[in-house]
CSV table of C-alpha atoms in Angstrom, one decimal:
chain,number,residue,atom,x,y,z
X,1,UNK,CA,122.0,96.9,-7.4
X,2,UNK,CA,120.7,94.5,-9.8
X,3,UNK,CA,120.8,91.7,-6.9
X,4,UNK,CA,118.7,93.2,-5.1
X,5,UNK,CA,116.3,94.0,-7.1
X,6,UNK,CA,115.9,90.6,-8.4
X,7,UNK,CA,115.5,89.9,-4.5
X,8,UNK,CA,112.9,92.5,-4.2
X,9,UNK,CA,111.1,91.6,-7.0
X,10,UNK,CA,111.0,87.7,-5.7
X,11,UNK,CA,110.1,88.9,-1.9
X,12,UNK,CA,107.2,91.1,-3.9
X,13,UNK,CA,106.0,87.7,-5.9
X,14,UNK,CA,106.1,85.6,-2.6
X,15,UNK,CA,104.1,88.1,-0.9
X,16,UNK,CA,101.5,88.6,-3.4
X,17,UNK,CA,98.0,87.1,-2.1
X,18,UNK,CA,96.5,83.6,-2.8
X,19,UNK,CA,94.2,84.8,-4.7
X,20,UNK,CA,96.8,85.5,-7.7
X,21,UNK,CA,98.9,82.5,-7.1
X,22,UNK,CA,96.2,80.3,-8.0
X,23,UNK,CA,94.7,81.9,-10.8
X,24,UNK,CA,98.2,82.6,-12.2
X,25,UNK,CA,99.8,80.2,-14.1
X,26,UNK,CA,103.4,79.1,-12.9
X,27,UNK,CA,105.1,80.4,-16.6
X,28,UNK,CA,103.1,83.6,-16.5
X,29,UNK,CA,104.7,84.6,-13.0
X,30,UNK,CA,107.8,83.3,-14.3
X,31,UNK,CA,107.4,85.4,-17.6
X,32,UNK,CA,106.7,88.8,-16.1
X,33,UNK,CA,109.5,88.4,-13.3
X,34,UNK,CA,111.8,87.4,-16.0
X,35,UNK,CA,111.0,90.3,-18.4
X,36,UNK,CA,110.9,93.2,-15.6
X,37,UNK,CA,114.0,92.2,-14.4
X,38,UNK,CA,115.1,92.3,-18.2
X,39,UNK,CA,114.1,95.5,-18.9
X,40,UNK,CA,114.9,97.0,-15.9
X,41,UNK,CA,118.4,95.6,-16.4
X,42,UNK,CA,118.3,97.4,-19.7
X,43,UNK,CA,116.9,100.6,-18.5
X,44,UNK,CA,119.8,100.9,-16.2
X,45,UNK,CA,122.5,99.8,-18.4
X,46,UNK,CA,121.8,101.6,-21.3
X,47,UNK,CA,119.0,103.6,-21.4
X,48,UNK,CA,120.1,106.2,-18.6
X,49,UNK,CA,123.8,106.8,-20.2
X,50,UNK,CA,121.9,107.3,-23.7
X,51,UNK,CA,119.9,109.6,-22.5
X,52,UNK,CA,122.2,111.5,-20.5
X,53,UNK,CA,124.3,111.4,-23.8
X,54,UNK,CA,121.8,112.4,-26.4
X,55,UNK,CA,120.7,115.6,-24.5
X,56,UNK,CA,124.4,116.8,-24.4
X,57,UNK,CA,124.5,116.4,-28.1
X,58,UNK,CA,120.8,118.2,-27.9
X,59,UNK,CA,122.0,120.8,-26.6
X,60,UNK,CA,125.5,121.4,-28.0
X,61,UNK,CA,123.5,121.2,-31.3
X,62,UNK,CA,121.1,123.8,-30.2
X,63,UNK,CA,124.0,126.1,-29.3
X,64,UNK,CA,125.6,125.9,-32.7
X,65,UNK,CA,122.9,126.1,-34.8
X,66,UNK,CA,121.8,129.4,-32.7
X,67,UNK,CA,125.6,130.4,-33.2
X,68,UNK,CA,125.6,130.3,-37.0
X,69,UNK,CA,121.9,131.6,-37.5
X,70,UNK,CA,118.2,131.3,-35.5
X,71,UNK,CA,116.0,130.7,-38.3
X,72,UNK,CA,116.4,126.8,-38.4
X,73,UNK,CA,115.6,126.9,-34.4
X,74,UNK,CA,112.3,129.0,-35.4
X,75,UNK,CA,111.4,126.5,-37.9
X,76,UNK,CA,112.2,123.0,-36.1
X,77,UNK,CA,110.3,125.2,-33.1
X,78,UNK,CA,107.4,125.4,-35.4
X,79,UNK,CA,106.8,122.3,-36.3
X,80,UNK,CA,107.9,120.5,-33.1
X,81,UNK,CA,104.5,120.3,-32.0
X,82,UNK,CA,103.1,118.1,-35.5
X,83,UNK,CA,106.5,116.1,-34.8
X,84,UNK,CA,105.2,115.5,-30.9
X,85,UNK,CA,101.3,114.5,-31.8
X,86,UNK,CA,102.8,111.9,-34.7
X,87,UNK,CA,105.5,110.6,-32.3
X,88,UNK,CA,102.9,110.6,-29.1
X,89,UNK,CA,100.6,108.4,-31.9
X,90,UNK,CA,102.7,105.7,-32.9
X,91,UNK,CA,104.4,104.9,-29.4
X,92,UNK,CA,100.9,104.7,-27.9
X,93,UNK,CA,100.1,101.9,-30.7
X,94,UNK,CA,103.5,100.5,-30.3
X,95,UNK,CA,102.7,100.1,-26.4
X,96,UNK,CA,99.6,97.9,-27.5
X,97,UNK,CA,102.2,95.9,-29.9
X,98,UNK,CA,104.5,95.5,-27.1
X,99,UNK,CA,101.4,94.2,-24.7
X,100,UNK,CA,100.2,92.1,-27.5
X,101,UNK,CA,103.5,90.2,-27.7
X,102,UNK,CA,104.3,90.1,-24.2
X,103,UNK,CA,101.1,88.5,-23.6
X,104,UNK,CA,101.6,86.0,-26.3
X,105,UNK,CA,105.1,85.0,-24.6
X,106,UNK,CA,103.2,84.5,-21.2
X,107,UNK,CA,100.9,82.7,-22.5
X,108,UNK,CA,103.3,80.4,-24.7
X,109,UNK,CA,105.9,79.9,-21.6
X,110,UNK,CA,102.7,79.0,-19.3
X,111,UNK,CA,101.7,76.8,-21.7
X,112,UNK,CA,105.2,74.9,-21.8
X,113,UNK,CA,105.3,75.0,-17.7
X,114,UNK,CA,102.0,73.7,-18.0
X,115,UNK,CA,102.4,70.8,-20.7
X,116,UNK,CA,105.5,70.1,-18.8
X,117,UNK,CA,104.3,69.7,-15.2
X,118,UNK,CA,101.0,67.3,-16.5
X,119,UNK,CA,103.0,64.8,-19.5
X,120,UNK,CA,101.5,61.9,-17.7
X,121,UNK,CA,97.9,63.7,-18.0
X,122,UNK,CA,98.1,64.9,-21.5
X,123,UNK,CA,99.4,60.9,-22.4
X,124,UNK,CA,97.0,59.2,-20.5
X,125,UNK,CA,93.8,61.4,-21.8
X,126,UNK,CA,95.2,60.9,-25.6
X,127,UNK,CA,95.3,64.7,-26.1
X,128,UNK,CA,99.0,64.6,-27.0
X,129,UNK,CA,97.5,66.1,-30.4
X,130,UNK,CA,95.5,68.6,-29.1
X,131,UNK,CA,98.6,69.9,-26.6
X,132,UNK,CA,100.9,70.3,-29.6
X,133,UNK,CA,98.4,71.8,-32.0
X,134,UNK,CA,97.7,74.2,-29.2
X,135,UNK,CA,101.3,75.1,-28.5
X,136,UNK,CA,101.7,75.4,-32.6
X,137,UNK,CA,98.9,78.3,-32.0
X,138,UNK,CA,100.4,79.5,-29.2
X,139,UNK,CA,104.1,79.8,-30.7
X,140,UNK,CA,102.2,80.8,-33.9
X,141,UNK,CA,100.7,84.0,-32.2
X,142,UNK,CA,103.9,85.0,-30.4
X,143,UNK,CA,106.2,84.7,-33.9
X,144,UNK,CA,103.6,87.3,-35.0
X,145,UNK,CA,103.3,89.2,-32.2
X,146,UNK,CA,107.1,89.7,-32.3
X,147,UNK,CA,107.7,90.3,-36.0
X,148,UNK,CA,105.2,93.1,-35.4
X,149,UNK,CA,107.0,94.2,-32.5
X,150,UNK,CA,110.2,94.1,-33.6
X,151,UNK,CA,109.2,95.8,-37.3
X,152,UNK,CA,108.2,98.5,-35.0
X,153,UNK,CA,110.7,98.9,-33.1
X,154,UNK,CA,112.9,99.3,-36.2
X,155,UNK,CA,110.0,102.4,-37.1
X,156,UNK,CA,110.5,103.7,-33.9
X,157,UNK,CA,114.2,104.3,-34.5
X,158,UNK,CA,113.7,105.7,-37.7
X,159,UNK,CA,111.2,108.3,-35.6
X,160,UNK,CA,113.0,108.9,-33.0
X,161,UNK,CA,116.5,109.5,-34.4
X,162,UNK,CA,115.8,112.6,-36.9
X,163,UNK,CA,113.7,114.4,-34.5
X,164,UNK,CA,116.0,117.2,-34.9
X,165,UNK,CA,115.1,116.9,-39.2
X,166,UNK,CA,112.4,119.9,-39.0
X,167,UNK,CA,115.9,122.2,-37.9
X,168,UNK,CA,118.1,120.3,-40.9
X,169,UNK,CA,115.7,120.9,-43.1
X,170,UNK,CA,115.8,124.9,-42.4
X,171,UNK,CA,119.0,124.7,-42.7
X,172,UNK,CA,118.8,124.3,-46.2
X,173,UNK,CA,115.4,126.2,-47.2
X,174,UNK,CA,117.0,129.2,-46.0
């Protein structure tokens, strides 16, 4: 399945007008076919399973909570909706972070393709300075980018794992 995908997405990329082919740089097409395959990869090797596996538990937690008493359901219930408008908040900032970064790393990889493919130029012109002070930015801005992505990321686990803490914390108020 992943095969053809990767085929797909290559036939999609060939058939994609002139228009974007030359105002595209060769590592930013490389870049973005590289990371959707990636995280399509991912979202098919783990992130179906996980979910499929975490809504069992959901709901086999759900059951025993009702079995030994409803109040923690009514509570969790309760405050599920301040839970959903703080979690709908910080993954629609951590969508920007994740753009931020991924823009960074196209434009740091287009920058290599493009140092790469014109040595003799950047040599010959006597910007060799100027190329690695910009690619010093460039890698500069994408170290950030990612530290702040990946900080993030570590948040968004601590979010998204004790989503069920409004119902724990009944548990013991009551």
């Amino acid at each position: 399945a992943l095969g053809a995908m990767v085929m797909n997405i290559a036939a999609n990329m060939l058939g994609l007008g002139m228009r974007y082919h030359q105002t595209t740089p060769v590592g930013e097409k490389i870049f973005r076919s590289d990371t959707d395959i990636l995280d399509t990869a991912e979202l098919l090797g783990s992130a179906f399973p996980m979910t499929a596996l975490y809504f069992c538990q959901f709901l086999v937690t759900i059951v025993a909570v009702c079995l030994i008493d409803w109040r923690p359901i009514a509570i969790a219930v309760a405050c599920s909706p301040l839970f959903l408008f703080i979690a709908q908040q910080f993954f629609n900032y951590y969508r920007k972070v994740d753009l931020r970064q991924r823009i960074q790393g196209q434009k740091l990889t287009s920058f290599i393709e493009q140092s790469l493919a014109n040595i003799p130029v950047v040599y010959s012109h006597g910007a060799r300075k100027q190329a690695m002070l910009q690619y010093f930015r460039n890698l500069v801005n994408y170290s950030i980018a990612n530290m702040v992505y990946f900080f993030l990321h570590q948040v968004s686990i601590v979010i998204v794992w004790p989503s069920s803490m409004p119902a724990a914390i009944a548990t013991y108020i009551i």
